[in-house]
Amino acid sequence: MEKGRKLRILVAKPGLDGHDRGARVIARAFRDAGFEVVYTGCHQTPEQIVSTAIQEDVDIIGLSILSGAHTYSFPRIMELLKESNAQDISVIGGGIFPLEDIPKLKEIGIKEIFEPGAKLQDITDWVTTNIQPRQAVALKAR
Amino acid sequence: MDIVEQIISGDVRATARLLRDIDDEIPTSKEILKELYPHTGKAYVIGFTGSPGVGKSTLVDQMAILYRKEGKTVGILAVDPTSPFSGGAILGDRIRMQRHFLDAGVFIRSLATRGHFGGLTRSTNDMVNVLDAMGKDIIIVETVGVGQDEVEIANSAHSTVLVTVPGMGDDIQAIKAGIMEIGNIFVVNKADREGSRKTIRELRNMIEIGCRRGGSNGWEPPIIETEALKSRGMEELHGAIEKHRSYLLSSGEDKWKEVIEKRVRIQLIETLKDQAFRTLLDRMEARGDSLDELVEKVVDKKSDPYTLVQEIISRELG
């Protein structure tokens, strides 16, 4: 990690799912791990999530979802990140997923999926180990 | 296109990344700031301050709507606190601003205080300059939820809006020094709550005494009653901000010049302090002086902070 770089993470809930206890608990755990956590509340569209991730310059997006709509929202978010030339922003998911969906989500580039029962410490450890705050921009980036 | 050109042309990604580097004190960001500076000075900066939970984010959201209706572009910097224990933060001001997420005319950035006191972050003023250079017409700075003495915003914003709610204390609170003195506009939000008439009366008394004693400089801060969630009082608040702006601009060159000079002076002093401190630390480090050793010396009563600092200054700068 570059000196003084702080990891920034967006915790977002896509779609029509108002059960945000899990998202709040994980946001708190990330805070306690020393990350700067942008939390935007429920009912976010993929477009809103990607736009926020870019404006906030986060290193990683954590998506919390319980509704089953991940088959739409996760691929759409990956697509939008690509369109915005922002594939360097990592994406992880947490919530309830049919087991057979998990390999498919990994295939489209979701870095990790955390299921019910995952320990907070394991999740924050995973982020600390696998995600680096990005490099500084160069003055003459051509 | 280099980063400076990208920012001036309004590139969101480039701007977002520079803001991060500024926050993280990456040295190259200073070089970029130098090149952006000639492009600043066009934006109008509005500050919103007040205690936690009084409705600052909701009011900022509402003001952004009105400025967008006028066709103006808006930049928002919203500050939330950093944990003194973990160094982490929950940045939640955006929750109230969701309607603007897809509007290319609004740029929102959440900032963490990172141990800085005063209501803003160490680098808020630099970030205002970046959003200004990026071409935002209106820049709204929302402070962290403040107490009695976090008044930095008054030196960063052209117009400062102090937000309070009914039932926050008696009329002695209203005449205390500090935060109550910096509002150019006062807002009593959640005005449907009990005690709002009393709060307004107390504020009015406080303001009138100030004006009669000649402290007002010709501007009498208005008190606006609002219920931000229901959009009540928003046109009035917007009108009050615009009135203050034209007051600053129209009362001869003096007022405007005064405000600009104050902002530049503060920024110059802060940058100097910052760089001087950094330079000193670097030189000490290069010499092999560790802060830990100095701390130990003082703890062991072999020296005291005053002597040590004097020694450091005369050795490194003398």
Short mmCIF file of C-alpha atoms in Angstrom, two decimals:
data_model
loop_
_atom_site.label_atom_id
_atom_site.label_comp_id
_atom_site.label_asym_id
_atom_site.label_seq_id
_atom_site.Cartn_x
_atom_site.Cartn_y
_atom_site.Cartn_z
CA MET A 1 0.00 0.00 0.00
CA GLU A 2 1.28 3.45 -0.85
CA LYS A 3 1.99 5.59 2.16
CA GLY A 4 -1.20 7.15 3.48
CA ARG A 5 -3.52 5.47 0.98
CA LYS A 6 -6.81 4.52 2.50
CA LEU A 7 -9.01 1.84 1.00
CA ARG A 8 -12.37 3.19 -0.16
CA ILE A 9 -15.32 0.86 -0.55
CA LEU A 10 -18.88 1.37 -1.73
CA VAL A 11 -21.50 -0.74 0.03
CA ALA A 12 -24.63 -0.80 -2.10
CA LYS A 13 -27.95 -2.59 -2.26
CA PRO A 14 -29.21 -3.00 -5.80
CA GLY A 15 -32.85 -3.46 -6.66
CA LEU A 16 -36.13 -3.66 -4.84
CA ASP A 17 -34.91 -5.06 -1.57
CA GLY A 18 -35.26 -3.04 1.59
CA HIS A 19 -33.57 -5.44 3.99
CA ASP A 20 -30.42 -3.51 4.71
CA ARG A 21 -29.44 -4.84 8.15
CA GLY A 22 -26.75 -7.00 6.58
CA ALA A 23 -25.40 -4.11 4.51
CA ARG A 24 -25.23 -1.89 7.58
CA VAL A 25 -23.47 -4.54 9.66
CA ILE A 26 -20.89 -5.14 6.96
CA ALA A 27 -20.44 -1.38 6.45
CA ARG A 28 -19.70 -1.10 10.15
CA ALA A 29 -17.22 -4.00 9.96
CA PHE A 30 -15.41 -2.30 7.07
CA ARG A 31 -15.30 0.92 9.07
CA ASP A 32 -13.75 -0.95 11.98
CA ALA A 33 -11.21 -2.46 9.60
CA GLY A 34 -10.06 1.09 8.78
CA PHE A 35 -11.72 1.54 5.38
CA GLU A 36 -13.65 4.56 4.20
CA VAL A 37 -17.09 3.19 3.47
CA VAL A 38 -19.52 5.02 1.21
CA TYR A 39 -23.03 3.84 2.00
CA THR A 40 -25.87 4.92 -0.26
CA GLY A 41 -28.91 3.12 1.11
CA CYS A 42 -31.39 0.75 -0.54
CA HIS A 43 -33.06 0.54 -3.94
CA GLN A 44 -30.07 1.46 -6.09
CA THR A 45 -30.06 0.86 -9.80
CA PRO A 46 -26.88 -0.54 -11.39
CA GLU A 47 -26.46 2.85 -13.09
CA GLN A 48 -26.57 4.69 -9.77
CA ILE A 49 -24.11 2.27 -8.21
CA VAL A 50 -21.54 2.61 -10.97
CA SER A 51 -21.88 6.39 -11.14
CA THR A 52 -21.36 6.61 -7.36
CA ALA A 53 -18.36 4.26 -7.46
CA ILE A 54 -16.68 6.48 -10.04
CA GLN A 55 -17.44 9.82 -8.38
CA GLU A 56 -16.26 8.46 -5.03
CA ASP A 57 -13.19 6.79 -6.58
CA VAL A 58 -13.64 3.57 -4.61
CA ASP A 59 -11.35 0.56 -4.99
CA ILE A 60 -14.11 -1.97 -4.53
CA ILE A 61 -17.89 -2.28 -4.58
CA GLY A 62 -19.62 -4.60 -2.09
CA LEU A 63 -23.10 -5.54 -3.28
CA SER A 64 -25.60 -6.82 -0.74
CA ILE A 65 -28.56 -8.63 -2.21
CA LEU A 66 -31.26 -10.92 -0.87
CA SER A 67 -33.93 -10.62 -3.54
CA GLY A 68 -32.58 -13.01 -6.18
CA ALA A 69 -32.21 -10.20 -8.71
CA HIS A 70 -28.43 -10.72 -8.83
CA THR A 71 -28.82 -12.50 -12.18
CA TYR A 72 -29.77 -9.12 -13.64
CA SER A 73 -28.05 -6.53 -11.49
CA PHE A 74 -24.59 -8.10 -11.12
CA PRO A 75 -23.95 -8.58 -14.87
CA ARG A 76 -25.38 -5.13 -15.58
CA ILE A 77 -23.01 -3.53 -13.07
CA MET A 78 -20.03 -5.34 -14.61
CA GLU A 79 -21.16 -4.17 -18.04
CA LEU A 80 -21.48 -0.55 -16.94
CA LEU A 81 -18.06 -0.61 -15.25
CA LYS A 82 -16.61 -1.83 -18.53
CA GLU A 83 -18.44 0.86 -20.52
CA SER A 84 -17.10 3.49 -18.12
CA ASN A 85 -13.59 2.11 -18.50
CA ALA A 86 -13.60 1.36 -14.78
CA GLN A 87 -12.97 -2.38 -14.69
CA ASP A 88 -10.18 -1.75 -12.21
CA ILE A 89 -12.89 -1.33 -9.56
CA SER A 90 -13.37 -4.78 -7.99
CA VAL A 91 -16.81 -6.15 -7.16
CA ILE A 92 -17.80 -8.60 -4.45
CA GLY A 93 -21.24 -9.81 -3.38
CA GLY A 94 -22.90 -10.90 -0.19
CA GLY A 95 -26.36 -12.32 0.53
CA ILE A 96 -28.41 -15.25 -0.65
CA PHE A 97 -27.48 -16.95 -3.93
CA PRO A 98 -28.52 -20.31 -5.39
CA LEU A 99 -25.34 -22.42 -5.34
CA GLU A 100 -25.38 -22.92 -9.10
CA ASP A 101 -25.31 -19.14 -9.67
CA ILE A 102 -22.04 -18.58 -7.84
CA PRO A 103 -19.71 -19.93 -10.57
CA LYS A 104 -21.61 -17.86 -13.13
CA LEU A 105 -21.11 -14.70 -11.09
CA LYS A 106 -17.40 -15.43 -10.75
CA GLU A 107 -17.23 -15.99 -14.48
CA ILE A 108 -18.46 -12.46 -15.23
CA GLY A 109 -15.76 -11.08 -12.96
CA ILE A 110 -17.28 -10.88 -9.47
CA LYS A 111 -14.20 -11.44 -7.33
CA GLU A 112 -15.85 -13.20 -4.38
CA ILE A 113 -19.27 -14.15 -3.05
CA PHE A 114 -20.00 -14.31 0.67
CA GLU A 115 -22.95 -16.43 1.73
CA PRO A 116 -24.99 -16.46 4.93
CA GLY A 117 -22.76 -17.56 7.80
CA ALA A 118 -19.63 -15.85 6.46
CA LYS A 119 -17.74 -14.31 9.34
CA LEU A 120 -17.24 -10.52 9.34
CA GLN A 121 -13.55 -11.01 10.11
CA ASP A 122 -13.16 -13.34 7.12
CA ILE A 123 -14.79 -10.79 4.83
CA THR A 124 -12.67 -7.87 5.99
CA ASP A 125 -9.56 -10.08 5.87
CA TRP A 126 -10.40 -11.06 2.31
CA VAL A 127 -10.64 -7.41 1.29
CA THR A 128 -7.42 -6.46 3.07
CA THR A 129 -5.55 -9.33 1.40
CA ASN A 130 -6.97 -9.05 -2.09
CA ILE A 131 -7.69 -5.38 -2.71
CA GLN A 132 -5.04 -2.68 -2.91
CA PRO A 133 -5.83 1.03 -2.96
CA ARG A 134 -5.07 2.17 -6.48
CA GLN A 135 -1.98 4.02 -7.61
CA ALA A 136 -1.74 7.80 -7.72
CA VAL A 137 -2.52 9.50 -11.03
CA ALA A 138 0.40 10.77 -13.03
CA LEU A 139 0.68 14.44 -13.92
CA LYS A 140 1.01 13.70 -17.62
CA ALA A 141 -1.15 10.62 -18.09
CA ARG A 142 -1.53 10.42 -21.83
CA MET B 1 -4.99 14.73 -23.01
CA ASP B 2 -3.22 15.13 -19.68
CA ILE B 3 -4.97 15.14 -16.34
CA VAL B 4 -5.18 18.93 -16.12
CA GLU B 5 -6.93 19.15 -19.49
CA GLN B 6 -9.21 16.27 -18.56
CA ILE B 7 -10.33 18.01 -15.39
CA ILE B 8 -10.88 21.34 -17.08
CA SER B 9 -13.00 19.61 -19.69
CA GLY B 10 -15.13 18.19 -16.87
CA ASP B 11 -13.95 14.55 -16.89
CA VAL B 12 -15.57 12.89 -13.87
CA ARG B 13 -13.15 9.99 -13.48
CA ALA B 14 -10.05 12.18 -13.68
CA THR B 15 -11.53 14.62 -11.18
CA ALA B 16 -12.55 11.85 -8.78
CA ARG B 17 -9.07 10.39 -8.88
CA LEU B 18 -7.33 13.69 -8.30
CA LEU B 19 -9.55 14.35 -5.27
CA ARG B 20 -8.42 11.03 -3.82
CA ASP B 21 -4.77 11.88 -4.36
CA ILE B 22 -5.24 15.26 -2.73
CA ASP B 23 -6.91 13.61 0.26
CA ASP B 24 -4.09 11.08 0.50
CA GLU B 25 -1.45 13.83 0.26
CA ILE B 26 0.23 12.40 -2.84
CA PRO B 27 2.94 14.92 -3.84
CA THR B 28 2.04 14.98 -7.57
CA SER B 29 -1.42 16.27 -6.67
CA LYS B 30 0.20 19.57 -5.64
CA GLU B 31 1.71 19.93 -9.10
CA ILE B 32 -1.70 19.36 -10.68
CA LEU B 33 -3.32 21.86 -8.28
CA LYS B 34 -0.77 24.46 -9.37
CA GLU B 35 -1.80 24.05 -13.00
CA LEU B 36 -5.51 24.08 -12.17
CA TYR B 37 -5.35 27.20 -10.04
CA PRO B 38 -5.49 29.72 -12.92
CA HIS B 39 -8.82 28.13 -13.90
CA THR B 40 -10.44 28.76 -10.52
CA GLY B 41 -12.48 31.68 -9.21
CA LYS B 42 -15.67 31.23 -11.20
CA ALA B 43 -17.74 29.07 -8.87
CA TYR B 44 -19.97 30.28 -6.04
CA VAL B 45 -19.32 28.36 -2.81
CA ILE B 46 -22.12 27.74 -0.33
CA GLY B 47 -21.48 26.14 3.07
CA PHE B 48 -24.01 24.19 5.12
CA THR B 49 -23.18 23.59 8.75
CA GLY B 50 -24.98 22.55 11.93
CA SER B 51 -25.25 19.74 14.46
CA PRO B 52 -25.57 16.07 13.47
CA GLY B 53 -29.06 15.17 12.32
CA VAL B 54 -30.44 18.68 11.75
CA GLY B 55 -30.99 17.96 8.05
CA LYS B 56 -27.93 19.34 6.28
CA SER B 57 -27.75 16.59 3.64
CA THR B 58 -31.46 16.85 2.89
CA LEU B 59 -31.21 20.64 2.51
CA VAL B 60 -28.18 20.29 0.24
CA ASP B 61 -30.14 17.79 -1.87
CA GLN B 62 -33.01 20.27 -2.16
CA MET B 63 -30.75 23.21 -3.03
CA ALA B 64 -29.11 21.11 -5.74
CA ILE B 65 -32.56 20.58 -7.29
CA LEU B 66 -33.23 24.32 -7.44
CA TYR B 67 -29.83 25.19 -8.88
CA ARG B 68 -30.20 22.45 -11.49
CA LYS B 69 -33.58 23.93 -12.47
CA GLU B 70 -31.74 27.17 -13.21
CA GLY B 71 -29.43 25.20 -15.47
CA LYS B 72 -26.42 25.55 -13.17
CA THR B 73 -24.02 22.68 -12.57
CA VAL B 74 -23.43 21.66 -8.97
CA GLY B 75 -20.49 20.13 -7.08
CA ILE B 76 -21.08 18.78 -3.60
CA LEU B 77 -18.47 17.95 -0.96
CA ALA B 78 -19.99 16.23 2.07
CA VAL B 79 -17.94 15.54 5.19
CA ASP B 80 -18.53 12.74 7.70
CA PRO B 81 -16.37 11.77 10.70
CA THR B 82 -13.43 9.36 10.78
CA SER B 83 -13.20 6.83 13.60
CA PRO B 84 -10.51 7.86 16.08
CA PHE B 85 -9.92 4.18 16.77
CA SER B 86 -9.82 2.37 13.43
CA GLY B 87 -9.26 5.28 11.05
CA GLY B 88 -12.24 4.06 9.06
CA ALA B 89 -15.43 5.96 8.33
CA ILE B 90 -19.02 5.53 7.25
CA LEU B 91 -19.82 8.15 4.64
CA GLY B 92 -23.60 8.32 4.46
CA ASP B 93 -24.50 11.81 3.27
CA ARG B 94 -25.24 10.51 -0.22
CA ILE B 95 -28.25 8.58 1.05
CA ARG B 96 -30.22 11.85 0.95
CA MET B 97 -28.97 12.81 -2.50
CA GLN B 98 -29.85 9.73 -4.56
CA ARG B 99 -31.96 11.61 -7.09
CA HIS B 100 -28.81 13.31 -8.43
CA PHE B 101 -26.70 10.18 -8.96
CA LEU B 102 -27.47 9.97 -12.67
CA ASP B 103 -27.39 13.69 -13.38
CA ALA B 104 -24.15 14.50 -15.19
CA GLY B 105 -24.55 18.10 -13.96
CA VAL B 106 -24.04 17.08 -10.33
CA PHE B 107 -20.79 15.74 -8.87
CA ILE B 108 -20.93 14.45 -5.31
CA ARG B 109 -17.94 13.45 -3.22
CA SER B 110 -18.03 12.11 0.35
CA LEU B 111 -15.07 13.00 2.54
CA ALA B 112 -13.87 11.72 5.90
CA THR B 113 -12.40 14.13 8.48
CA ARG B 114 -9.30 11.93 9.03
CA GLY B 115 -8.57 13.51 12.38
CA HIS B 116 -8.94 17.10 11.21
CA PHE B 117 -10.92 19.38 13.51
CA GLY B 118 -12.83 22.44 12.44
CA GLY B 119 -15.74 20.88 10.55
CA LEU B 120 -14.01 20.30 7.21
CA THR B 121 -11.17 18.05 6.10
CA ARG B 122 -7.55 19.14 5.76
CA SER B 123 -7.90 19.40 2.00
CA THR B 124 -11.47 20.63 1.48
CA ASN B 125 -10.32 23.99 0.11
CA ASP B 126 -8.08 22.30 -2.45
CA MET B 127 -11.00 20.15 -3.51
CA VAL B 128 -13.24 23.19 -3.90
CA ASN B 129 -10.59 24.57 -6.26
CA VAL B 130 -10.67 21.37 -8.31
CA LEU B 131 -14.47 21.41 -8.67
CA ASP B 132 -14.24 25.08 -9.55
CA ALA B 133 -11.66 24.36 -12.27
CA MET B 134 -13.82 21.46 -13.44
CA GLY B 135 -16.47 24.05 -14.27
CA LYS B 136 -19.09 23.58 -11.57
CA ASP B 137 -21.13 26.79 -11.19
CA ILE B 138 -22.22 26.15 -7.62
CA ILE B 139 -20.17 24.26 -5.04
CA ILE B 140 -21.96 23.18 -1.89
CA VAL B 141 -19.82 22.14 1.07
CA GLU B 142 -21.56 20.24 3.83
CA THR B 143 -19.56 20.13 7.06
CA VAL B 144 -19.39 17.24 9.44
CA GLY B 145 -22.08 17.50 12.13
CA VAL B 146 -20.59 20.25 14.27
CA GLY B 147 -20.68 21.33 17.89
CA GLN B 148 -20.05 24.83 19.13
CA ASP B 149 -16.71 25.76 17.68
CA GLU B 150 -16.13 24.22 14.25
CA VAL B 151 -16.16 27.39 12.21
CA GLU B 152 -13.75 26.70 9.32
CA ILE B 153 -16.56 26.70 6.80
CA ALA B 154 -16.96 30.47 7.23
CA ASN B 155 -13.54 30.90 5.65
CA SER B 156 -14.18 28.50 2.78
CA ALA B 157 -17.69 29.44 1.67
CA HIS B 158 -18.92 32.70 0.16
CA SER B 159 -22.26 32.19 1.91
CA THR B 160 -22.57 30.13 5.09
CA VAL B 161 -25.90 28.61 6.04
CA LEU B 162 -26.23 27.59 9.69
CA VAL B 163 -28.87 24.93 10.20
CA THR B 164 -30.55 24.30 13.52
CA VAL B 165 -33.73 22.62 14.74
CA PRO B 166 -36.23 23.44 17.50
CA GLY B 167 -35.37 22.40 21.02
CA MET B 168 -31.57 22.51 20.81
CA GLY B 169 -31.15 24.60 23.96
CA ASP B 170 -32.12 27.87 25.56
CA ASP B 171 -31.42 31.45 24.52
CA ILE B 172 -28.04 31.42 26.22
CA GLN B 173 -26.91 28.90 23.60
CA ALA B 174 -27.94 31.44 20.98
CA ILE B 175 -25.68 34.20 22.32
CA LYS B 176 -22.61 32.02 22.86
CA ALA B 177 -19.55 32.73 20.76
CA GLY B 178 -18.47 30.41 17.98
CA ILE B 179 -20.75 28.63 15.57
CA MET B 180 -23.70 30.97 16.17
CA GLU B 181 -21.68 33.90 14.84
CA ILE B 182 -20.81 32.53 11.41
CA GLY B 183 -24.19 32.14 9.74
CA ASN B 184 -24.98 34.52 6.88
CA ILE B 185 -28.30 32.73 6.73
CA PHE B 186 -30.00 30.80 9.53
CA VAL B 187 -32.27 27.85 8.89
CA VAL B 188 -34.67 26.40 11.45
CA ASN B 189 -35.32 23.02 9.88
CA LYS B 190 -37.98 20.53 11.02
CA ALA B 191 -40.01 23.66 11.76
CA ASP B 192 -43.18 21.61 12.25
CA ARG B 193 -41.76 20.45 15.57
CA GLU B 194 -42.69 21.87 18.91
CA GLY B 195 -40.71 24.90 20.01
CA SER B 196 -39.90 26.25 16.58
CA ARG B 197 -41.44 29.70 17.29
CA LYS B 198 -39.27 29.97 20.39
CA THR B 199 -36.12 28.96 18.54
CA ILE B 200 -36.81 31.53 15.82
CA ARG B 201 -37.46 34.25 18.43
CA GLU B 202 -34.21 33.51 20.20
CA LEU B 203 -32.25 33.56 16.98
CA ARG B 204 -33.90 36.84 15.98
CA ASN B 205 -32.94 38.44 19.29
CA MET B 206 -29.38 37.27 18.91
CA ILE B 207 -29.13 38.59 15.35
CA GLU B 208 -30.75 41.94 16.17
CA ILE B 209 -28.36 42.64 19.01
CA GLY B 210 -25.48 41.84 16.69
CA CYS B 211 -26.78 44.14 13.96
CA ARG B 212 -27.49 47.01 16.34
CA ARG B 213 -23.96 46.80 17.64
CA GLY B 214 -22.75 47.21 14.08
CA GLY B 215 -21.29 43.76 13.68
CA SER B 216 -23.40 42.97 10.66
CA ASN B 217 -21.64 45.05 8.03
CA GLY B 218 -24.94 45.93 6.45
CA TRP B 219 -26.21 42.37 6.10
CA GLU B 220 -28.90 41.18 8.48
CA PRO B 221 -28.90 37.37 8.46
CA PRO B 222 -32.41 36.12 7.65
CA ILE B 223 -33.99 33.19 9.47
CA ILE B 224 -35.69 30.69 7.17
CA GLU B 225 -38.18 28.13 8.46
CA THR B 226 -37.97 24.88 6.56
CA GLU B 227 -39.17 21.30 6.45
CA ALA B 228 -36.62 19.97 4.02
CA LEU B 229 -38.22 16.54 3.69
CA LYS B 230 -41.44 18.16 2.45
CA SER B 231 -39.58 20.79 0.40
CA ARG B 232 -41.17 23.54 2.50
CA GLY B 233 -39.20 26.78 2.63
CA MET B 234 -36.77 25.75 -0.10
CA GLU B 235 -37.56 28.63 -2.49
CA GLU B 236 -37.13 31.04 0.43
CA LEU B 237 -33.78 29.53 1.38
CA HIS B 238 -32.58 29.59 -2.21
CA GLY B 239 -33.74 33.20 -2.45
CA ALA B 240 -31.88 34.12 0.75
CA ILE B 241 -28.64 32.59 -0.53
CA GLU B 242 -28.96 34.47 -3.82
CA LYS B 243 -29.73 37.68 -1.94
CA HIS B 244 -26.59 37.27 0.14
CA ARG B 245 -24.62 36.65 -3.02
CA SER B 246 -25.87 39.83 -4.64
CA TYR B 247 -25.24 41.71 -1.39
CA LEU B 248 -21.58 40.60 -1.53
CA LEU B 249 -21.27 41.43 -5.21
CA SER B 250 -23.16 44.69 -5.30
CA SER B 251 -21.99 46.52 -2.18
CA GLY B 252 -19.05 47.96 -4.06
CA GLU B 253 -15.89 46.00 -4.68
CA ASP B 254 -15.15 45.92 -0.96
CA LYS B 255 -17.30 43.10 0.39
CA TRP B 256 -16.48 40.66 -2.35
CA LYS B 257 -12.79 41.48 -2.17
CA GLU B 258 -12.91 41.00 1.60
CA VAL B 259 -14.44 37.53 1.25
CA ILE B 260 -11.99 36.47 -1.44
CA GLU B 261 -9.01 37.80 0.48
CA LYS B 262 -10.11 35.99 3.62
CA ARG B 263 -10.38 32.69 1.75
CA VAL B 264 -7.01 33.09 0.05
CA ARG B 265 -5.31 34.16 3.27
CA ILE B 266 -6.58 31.09 5.13
CA GLN B 267 -5.59 28.77 2.32
CA LEU B 268 -2.13 30.31 2.12
CA ILE B 269 -1.61 29.99 5.87
CA GLU B 270 -2.89 26.40 5.95
CA THR B 271 -0.72 25.35 3.02
CA LEU B 272 2.31 27.00 4.59
CA LYS B 273 1.68 25.33 7.96
CA ASP B 274 1.21 22.01 6.28
CA GLN B 275 4.32 22.19 4.14
CA ALA B 276 6.47 23.63 6.91
CA PHE B 277 5.45 20.80 9.24
CA ARG B 278 6.05 18.21 6.54
CA THR B 279 9.45 19.68 5.67
CA LEU B 280 10.48 19.69 9.31
CA LEU B 281 9.40 16.08 9.79
CA ASP B 282 11.24 15.01 6.65
CA ARG B 283 14.43 16.74 7.74
CA MET B 284 14.20 15.23 11.21
CA GLU B 285 13.67 11.84 9.68
CA ALA B 286 16.63 12.28 7.34
CA ARG B 287 18.78 13.15 10.35
CA GLY B 288 17.60 10.04 12.13
CA ASP B 289 15.66 11.89 14.81
CA SER B 290 12.69 9.76 15.69
CA LEU B 291 9.55 11.19 17.17
CA ASP B 292 9.37 8.18 19.50
CA GLU B 293 12.73 9.05 21.04
CA LEU B 294 11.63 12.63 21.64
CA VAL B 295 8.44 11.40 23.27
CA GLU B 296 10.50 9.16 25.53
CA LYS B 297 12.76 12.05 26.53
CA VAL B 298 9.77 14.05 27.67
CA VAL B 299 8.11 11.10 29.40
CA ASP B 300 11.36 10.40 31.28
CA LYS B 301 11.48 14.09 32.24
CA LYS B 302 14.90 14.43 30.59
CA SER B 303 13.50 17.32 28.60
CA ASP B 304 10.24 19.16 27.99
CA PRO B 305 8.18 19.80 24.84
CA TYR B 306 9.07 23.51 24.75
CA THR B 307 12.83 23.04 24.83
CA LEU B 308 12.70 20.21 22.31
CA VAL B 309 10.64 22.16 19.80
CA GLN B 310 12.89 25.20 20.17
CA GLU B 311 15.91 23.00 19.53
CA ILE B 312 14.35 21.42 16.47
CA ILE B 313 13.35 24.76 14.99
CA SER B 314 16.70 26.42 15.51
CA ARG B 315 18.57 23.36 14.21
CA GLU B 316 16.43 22.80 11.11
CA LEU B 317 15.34 26.31 10.21
CA GLY B 318 17.66 28.59 12.17
#
